């Protein structure tokens, strides 16, 4: 095996926090914002204020934030049906996101897209996606475009363990590799696609990332609940991509604490065990990161609490903003079919 | 002697049809994403895994092109696969295997090959599922020679047509409206009950106007017919039940009686089922018509998420009533 094909498995030393304090604060803020945002989505959905399907990102926050904290504002990302976390991590505004959840005119997409299609082109967010694997080609193309324009931009393609079995992955990874495109394929392996265990439907020895070898690209398997490890991996891979060394496959091992979508029953009663969920709950990325900040003396308990209060208020304001925003006028229905 | 009936849901009709055909013929098997252990995202295939086991009821990876291809290959070599594509929107990923492979094998091989593949998939908006989970793409495969297409509107039609599809030696596609899985209706209590493809059904008799309606739009048309009756207009509702083959005879006979026709289908209106049906009626029933054939379909826009916009785009009974009124008095529609 050549060096580039080697698979690296990584996590960081819990006793340390080798990142600058402002960055740590930002990572913590973003992760907690995602958590509180998703809890609010659960709440409005349960109250009947939101329709469609709500796929919550709770438990996976370190993946989105660890990756996006290594990006520039003008870098691109493609997201998935479970996209709220990616959007917030890349700078998405919670009030406009919440308005979109409710189909309101002040939402990012003027209510036309909803939870599965939020995009903010000004932040390089090319969109969440209702099609599993739908972002793979697009991220590859955004990287191609960046390369052709000589802009130095990179693209991140977030997708799940289920999406790696789409043919689109093979085609996109191969293209990205032969053309040395600056794209990071980030597989968020939360171990299930809907109600099916990844291990039942995915032919790999142990890690999804093994597949990178077939495309002559490096692979890193990361403790996806360790924001530091994810961030450090991303920094290295983004640097590689920007300097023309091509794509990579990062596998963030993580877990979704909720069901596939809100209202689809209790996973622990059907396709997964309480014991398994409990092991992952013990690795909750947010308290884990908080402990490290406390230990490093970057924060104290009182400040952790006041940050939570601030974020909770911001999310409450977002819900109020969304509630007050009207539905789009009926006449808007025919707008935007064409550019 | 009439067969006794039972009342079941549209979803139960799916399960019963698959189970009965799997009992009857051991070459029938069923595969799709989350269809086995979870019983499908719409829970309509719960219990099949328990009865038939993992070999014949298979959970697949999320690989629409791959599983459709596997269905085609298995069908070419002696099996009768039923492949589920969870949302009809995702069938786009598997199109090559249906359109270029399955549909053409018999013809291209000069009749050597047959492909007894059954595809089940869903259509229909109305749940704020947005643009990639709400489309009604039935026209796409109806356009393809070599594929048979059913679009049932009731539990009885679904059960009878799905059973026929499974027994058919050709590629067949069943479009199920995802909003109708809970709809109840009587079904003949007979394991051997089937409905042939190419036979339309008159869902309501009438004498003044023919409403040709598909899938969920049959129910919209029935509601419109009720409203029209109060205005003294007697509407007949004809459900083609299969788009390919298409029973034009029943439709033409109805128009011969009523002299007016409106076609309604939930898909985008342009280049779709309504266009095909309206043109065939205009052509084949020209001598009987007292008014132009009208059609009502979804707006030609991606289905919007917002509850404030989505209903605008889907045909409803009010729009249908206005369209019919326009055939009688010069009402602008
Ligand atoms: C092409 C396509 N097939 C199937 C689906 C239905 N579906 C939505 S999410 C999902 C599971 C995805 O699993 P994974 O990629 O692991 O992402 P996760 O939900 O775990 O974040 C499936 C099968 C879809 N949206 N698109
Ligand atoms: Mg998953």
PDB file of N, CA, C and O in Angstrom, chain B residues 262-306:
ATOM      1  N   UNK B 262     -63.681  16.274 -19.263  1.00  0.00           N
ATOM      2  CA  UNK B 262     -62.582  16.953 -18.579  1.00  0.00           C
ATOM      3  C   UNK B 262     -61.667  15.848 -18.045  1.00  0.00           C
ATOM      4  O   UNK B 262     -62.143  14.862 -17.484  1.00  0.00           O
ATOM      5  N   UNK B 263     -60.367  16.013 -18.256  1.00  0.00           N
ATOM      6  CA  UNK B 263     -59.409  15.016 -17.773  1.00  0.00           C
ATOM      7  C   UNK B 263     -58.644  15.612 -16.601  1.00  0.00           C
ATOM      8  O   UNK B 263     -58.191  16.757 -16.665  1.00  0.00           O
ATOM      9  N   UNK B 264     -58.500  14.840 -15.526  1.00  0.00           N
ATOM     10  CA  UNK B 264     -57.782  15.355 -14.353  1.00  0.00           C
ATOM     11  C   UNK B 264     -56.776  14.332 -13.844  1.00  0.00           C
ATOM     12  O   UNK B 264     -57.071  13.148 -13.728  1.00  0.00           O
ATOM     13  N   UNK B 265     -55.559  14.828 -13.571  1.00  0.00           N
ATOM     14  CA  UNK B 265     -54.450  13.984 -13.098  1.00  0.00           C
ATOM     15  C   UNK B 265     -53.573  14.872 -12.224  1.00  0.00           C
ATOM     16  O   UNK B 265     -53.474  16.075 -12.458  1.00  0.00           O
ATOM     17  N   UNK B 266     -52.935  14.291 -11.205  1.00  0.00           N
ATOM     18  CA  UNK B 266     -52.224  15.131 -10.240  1.00  0.00           C
ATOM     19  C   UNK B 266     -50.839  15.574 -10.700  1.00  0.00           C
ATOM     20  O   UNK B 266     -50.164  16.359 -10.036  1.00  0.00           O
ATOM     21  N   UNK B 267     -50.390  15.070 -11.825  1.00  0.00           N
ATOM     22  CA  UNK B 267     -49.039  15.431 -12.292  1.00  0.00           C
ATOM     23  C   UNK B 267     -49.023  16.834 -12.892  1.00  0.00           C
ATOM     24  O   UNK B 267     -50.065  17.403 -13.205  1.00  0.00           O
ATOM     25  N   UNK B 268     -47.794  17.352 -13.102  1.00  0.00           N
ATOM     26  CA  UNK B 268     -47.644  18.603 -13.840  1.00  0.00           C
ATOM     27  C   UNK B 268     -48.484  18.485 -15.105  1.00  0.00           C
ATOM     28  O   UNK B 268     -48.460  17.459 -15.784  1.00  0.00           O
ATOM     29  N   UNK B 269     -49.173  19.557 -15.448  1.00  0.00           N
ATOM     30  CA  UNK B 269     -50.115  19.432 -16.557  1.00  0.00           C
ATOM     31  C   UNK B 269     -49.430  19.270 -17.926  1.00  0.00           C
ATOM     32  O   UNK B 269     -49.909  18.536 -18.781  1.00  0.00           O
ATOM     33  N   UNK B 270     -48.302  19.946 -18.108  1.00  0.00           N
ATOM     34  CA  UNK B 270     -47.718  19.937 -19.451  1.00  0.00           C
ATOM     35  C   UNK B 270     -47.077  18.605 -19.820  1.00  0.00           C
ATOM     36  O   UNK B 270     -46.386  17.996 -19.006  1.00  0.00           O
ATOM     37  N   UNK B 271     -47.296  18.191 -21.042  1.00  0.00           N
ATOM     38  CA  UNK B 271     -46.680  16.985 -21.604  1.00  0.00           C
ATOM     39  C   UNK B 271     -46.986  15.733 -20.792  1.00  0.00           C
ATOM     40  O   UNK B 271     -46.166  14.807 -20.734  1.00  0.00           O
ATOM     41  N   UNK B 272     -48.157  15.667 -20.195  1.00  0.00           N
ATOM     42  CA  UNK B 272     -48.421  14.541 -19.306  1.00  0.00           C
ATOM     43  C   UNK B 272     -49.633  13.715 -19.689  1.00  0.00           C
ATOM     44  O   UNK B 272     -50.087  13.711 -20.831  1.00  0.00           O
ATOM     45  N   UNK B 273     -50.147  13.001 -18.667  1.00  0.00           N
ATOM     46  CA  UNK B 273     -51.275  12.087 -18.851  1.00  0.00           C
ATOM     47  C   UNK B 273     -52.506  12.835 -19.358  1.00  0.00           C
ATOM     48  O   UNK B 273     -53.215  12.354 -20.240  1.00  0.00           O
ATOM     49  N   UNK B 274     -52.758  14.032 -18.818  1.00  0.00           N
ATOM     50  CA  UNK B 274     -53.964  14.755 -19.255  1.00  0.00           C
ATOM     51  C   UNK B 274     -53.855  15.112 -20.736  1.00  0.00           C
ATOM     52  O   UNK B 274     -54.852  15.053 -21.471  1.00  0.00           O
ATOM     53  N   UNK B 275     -52.668  15.461 -21.175  1.00  0.00           N
ATOM     54  CA  UNK B 275     -52.480  15.824 -22.577  1.00  0.00           C
ATOM     55  C   UNK B 275     -52.770  14.645 -23.496  1.00  0.00           C
ATOM     56  O   UNK B 275     -53.483  14.763 -24.493  1.00  0.00           O
ATOM     57  N   UNK B 276     -52.253  13.490 -23.126  1.00  0.00           N
ATOM     58  CA  UNK B 276     -52.453  12.285 -23.943  1.00  0.00           C
ATOM     59  C   UNK B 276     -53.937  11.918 -24.005  1.00  0.00           C
ATOM     60  O   UNK B 276     -54.501  11.697 -25.079  1.00  0.00           O
ATOM     61  N   UNK B 277     -54.575  11.883 -22.832  1.00  0.00           N
ATOM     62  CA  UNK B 277     -55.977  11.467 -22.799  1.00  0.00           C
ATOM     63  C   UNK B 277     -56.858  12.473 -23.540  1.00  0.00           C
ATOM     64  O   UNK B 277     -57.738  12.087 -24.322  1.00  0.00           O
ATOM     65  N   UNK B 278     -56.625  13.746 -23.318  1.00  0.00           N
ATOM     66  CA  UNK B 278     -57.462  14.763 -23.971  1.00  0.00           C
ATOM     67  C   UNK B 278     -57.304  14.687 -25.486  1.00  0.00           C
ATOM     68  O   UNK B 278     -58.288  14.809 -26.229  1.00  0.00           O
ATOM     69  N   UNK B 279     -56.094  14.455 -25.940  1.00  0.00           N
ATOM     70  CA  UNK B 279     -55.925  14.423 -27.389  1.00  0.00           C
ATOM     71  C   UNK B 279     -56.584  13.186 -27.988  1.00  0.00           C
ATOM     72  O   UNK B 279     -57.175  13.241 -29.059  1.00  0.00           O
ATOM     73  N   UNK B 280     -56.517  12.080 -27.272  1.00  0.00           N
ATOM     74  CA  UNK B 280     -57.174  10.865 -27.789  1.00  0.00           C
ATOM     75  C   UNK B 280     -58.689  11.031 -27.795  1.00  0.00           C
ATOM     76  O   UNK B 280     -59.363  10.579 -28.714  1.00  0.00           O
ATOM     77  N   UNK B 281     -59.228  11.690 -26.772  1.00  0.00           N
ATOM     78  CA  UNK B 281     -60.685  11.907 -26.754  1.00  0.00           C
ATOM     79  C   UNK B 281     -61.075  12.845 -27.900  1.00  0.00           C
ATOM     80  O   UNK B 281     -62.026  12.584 -28.651  1.00  0.00           O
ATOM     81  N   UNK B 282     -60.310  13.925 -28.040  1.00  0.00           N
ATOM     82  CA  UNK B 282     -60.623  14.894 -29.096  1.00  0.00           C
ATOM     83  C   UNK B 282     -60.596  14.213 -30.464  1.00  0.00           C
ATOM     84  O   UNK B 282     -61.425  14.487 -31.341  1.00  0.00           O
ATOM     85  N   UNK B 283     -59.666  13.322 -30.630  1.00  0.00           N
ATOM     86  CA  UNK B 283     -59.510  12.628 -31.896  1.00  0.00           C
ATOM     87  C   UNK B 283     -60.600  11.566 -32.091  1.00  0.00           C
ATOM     88  O   UNK B 283     -61.344  11.577 -33.071  1.00  0.00           O
ATOM     89  N   UNK B 284     -60.725  10.685 -31.110  1.00  0.00           N
ATOM     90  CA  UNK B 284     -61.579   9.511 -31.296  1.00  0.00           C
ATOM     91  C   UNK B 284     -63.053   9.773 -30.995  1.00  0.00           C
ATOM     92  O   UNK B 284     -63.911   8.989 -31.398  1.00  0.00           O
ATOM     93  N   UNK B 285     -63.353  10.864 -30.272  1.00  0.00           N
ATOM     94  CA  UNK B 285     -64.761  11.141 -29.953  1.00  0.00           C
ATOM     95  C   UNK B 285     -65.204  12.465 -30.574  1.00  0.00           C
ATOM     96  O   UNK B 285     -66.212  13.048 -30.156  1.00  0.00           O
ATOM     97  N   UNK B 286     -64.487  12.916 -31.585  1.00  0.00           N
ATOM     98  CA  UNK B 286     -64.755  14.227 -32.194  1.00  0.00           C
ATOM     99  C   UNK B 286     -66.227  14.424 -32.537  1.00  0.00           C
ATOM    100  O   UNK B 286     -66.823  15.456 -32.253  1.00  0.00           O
ATOM    101  N   UNK B 287     -66.814  13.401 -33.098  1.00  0.00           N
ATOM    102  CA  UNK B 287     -68.202  13.534 -33.562  1.00  0.00           C
ATOM    103  C   UNK B 287     -69.217  13.697 -32.438  1.00  0.00           C
ATOM    104  O   UNK B 287     -70.328  14.143 -32.668  1.00  0.00           O
ATOM    105  N   UNK B 288     -68.846  13.297 -31.230  1.00  0.00           N
ATOM    106  CA  UNK B 288     -69.814  13.357 -30.133  1.00  0.00           C
ATOM    107  C   UNK B 288     -69.668  14.614 -29.292  1.00  0.00           C
ATOM    108  O   UNK B 288     -70.506  14.911 -28.469  1.00  0.00           O
ATOM    109  N   UNK B 289     -68.565  15.321 -29.439  1.00  0.00           N
ATOM    110  CA  UNK B 289     -68.257  16.405 -28.495  1.00  0.00           C
ATOM    111  C   UNK B 289     -69.039  17.689 -28.780  1.00  0.00           C
ATOM    112  O   UNK B 289     -69.123  18.140 -29.920  1.00  0.00           O
ATOM    113  N   UNK B 290     -69.583  18.292 -27.693  1.00  0.00           N
ATOM    114  CA  UNK B 290     -70.261  19.584 -27.806  1.00  0.00           C
ATOM    115  C   UNK B 290     -69.384  20.718 -27.301  1.00  0.00           C
ATOM    116  O   UNK B 290     -69.787  21.882 -27.341  1.00  0.00           O
ATOM    117  N   UNK B 291     -68.236  20.386 -26.765  1.00  0.00           N
ATOM    118  CA  UNK B 291     -67.345  21.414 -26.210  1.00  0.00           C
ATOM    119  C   UNK B 291     -65.930  20.881 -26.296  1.00  0.00           C
ATOM    120  O   UNK B 291     -65.728  19.671 -26.406  1.00  0.00           O
ATOM    121  N   UNK B 292     -64.942  21.771 -26.256  1.00  0.00           N
ATOM    122  CA  UNK B 292     -63.561  21.280 -26.284  1.00  0.00           C
ATOM    123  C   UNK B 292     -63.253  20.433 -25.044  1.00  0.00           C
ATOM    124  O   UNK B 292     -63.837  20.648 -23.985  1.00  0.00           O
ATOM    125  N   UNK B 293     -62.356  19.494 -25.197  1.00  0.00           N
ATOM    126  CA  UNK B 293     -61.950  18.677 -24.058  1.00  0.00           C
ATOM    127  C   UNK B 293     -61.023  19.525 -23.179  1.00  0.00           C
ATOM    128  O   UNK B 293     -60.089  20.144 -23.673  1.00  0.00           O
ATOM    129  N   UNK B 294     -61.326  19.571 -21.893  1.00  0.00           N
ATOM    130  CA  UNK B 294     -60.512  20.379 -20.982  1.00  0.00           C
ATOM    131  C   UNK B 294     -59.661  19.468 -20.109  1.00  0.00           C
ATOM    132  O   UNK B 294     -59.996  18.307 -19.899  1.00  0.00           O
ATOM    133  N   UNK B 295     -58.588  20.023 -19.590  1.00  0.00           N
ATOM    134  CA  UNK B 295     -57.795  19.217 -18.667  1.00  0.00           C
ATOM    135  C   UNK B 295     -57.385  20.032 -17.447  1.00  0.00           C
ATOM    136  O   UNK B 295     -57.249  21.249 -17.508  1.00  0.00           O
ATOM    137  N   UNK B 296     -57.228  19.296 -16.348  1.00  0.00           N
ATOM    138  CA  UNK B 296     -56.845  19.900 -15.082  1.00  0.00           C
ATOM    139  C   UNK B 296     -55.702  19.072 -14.510  1.00  0.00           C
ATOM    140  O   UNK B 296     -55.847  17.871 -14.280  1.00  0.00           O
ATOM    141  N   UNK B 297     -54.564  19.723 -14.321  1.00  0.00           N
ATOM    142  CA  UNK B 297     -53.406  19.037 -13.733  1.00  0.00           C
ATOM    143  C   UNK B 297     -52.767  19.936 -12.707  1.00  0.00           C
ATOM    144  O   UNK B 297     -53.272  21.023 -12.415  1.00  0.00           O
ATOM    145  N   UNK B 298     -51.638  19.497 -12.171  1.00  0.00           N
ATOM    146  CA  UNK B 298     -50.911  20.349 -11.221  1.00  0.00           C
ATOM    147  C   UNK B 298     -50.269  21.487 -11.991  1.00  0.00           C
ATOM    148  O   UNK B 298     -50.006  21.390 -13.189  1.00  0.00           O
ATOM    149  N   UNK B 299     -50.008  22.581 -11.275  1.00  0.00           N
ATOM    150  CA  UNK B 299     -49.296  23.693 -11.901  1.00  0.00           C
ATOM    151  C   UNK B 299     -47.919  23.224 -12.350  1.00  0.00           C
ATOM    152  O   UNK B 299     -47.322  22.348 -11.728  1.00  0.00           O
ATOM    153  N   UNK B 300     -47.432  23.841 -13.403  1.00  0.00           N
ATOM    154  CA  UNK B 300     -46.103  23.480 -13.900  1.00  0.00           C
ATOM    155  C   UNK B 300     -45.011  24.183 -13.094  1.00  0.00           C
ATOM    156  O   UNK B 300     -44.252  24.999 -13.607  1.00  0.00           O
ATOM    157  N   UNK B 301     -44.981  23.851 -11.810  1.00  0.00           N
ATOM    158  CA  UNK B 301     -43.925  24.371 -10.926  1.00  0.00           C
ATOM    159  C   UNK B 301     -43.470  23.212 -10.035  1.00  0.00           C
ATOM    160  O   UNK B 301     -44.259  22.318  -9.750  1.00  0.00           O
ATOM    161  N   UNK B 302     -42.204  23.225  -9.589  1.00  0.00           N
ATOM    162  CA  UNK B 302     -41.790  22.221  -8.605  1.00  0.00           C
ATOM    163  C   UNK B 302     -42.721  22.323  -7.399  1.00  0.00           C
ATOM    164  O   UNK B 302     -43.149  23.427  -7.055  1.00  0.00           O
ATOM    165  N   UNK B 303     -43.043  21.224  -6.763  1.00  0.00           N
ATOM    166  CA  UNK B 303     -44.009  21.289  -5.656  1.00  0.00           C
ATOM    167  C   UNK B 303     -43.383  22.057  -4.491  1.00  0.00           C
ATOM    168  O   UNK B 303     -42.351  21.662  -3.964  1.00  0.00           O
ATOM    169  N   UNK B 304     -44.009  23.181  -4.089  1.00  0.00           N
ATOM    170  CA  UNK B 304     -43.415  23.976  -3.012  1.00  0.00           C
ATOM    171  C   UNK B 304     -43.671  23.369  -1.643  1.00  0.00           C
ATOM    172  O   UNK B 304     -44.672  22.683  -1.442  1.00  0.00           O
ATOM    173  N   UNK B 305     -42.770  23.649  -0.708  1.00  0.00           N
ATOM    174  CA  UNK B 305     -42.899  23.140   0.662  1.00  0.00           C
ATOM    175  C   UNK B 305     -43.994  23.859   1.438  1.00  0.00           C
ATOM    176  O   UNK B 305     -44.781  23.245   2.145  1.00  0.00           O
ATOM    177  N   UNK B 306     -44.045  25.160   1.326  1.00  0.00           N
ATOM    178  CA  UNK B 306     -44.870  25.965   2.223  1.00  0.00           C
ATOM    179  C   UNK B 306     -46.341  25.561   2.186  1.00  0.00           C
ATOM    180  O   UNK B 306     -46.947  25.471   1.120  1.00  0.00           O
TER     181      UNK B 306
END
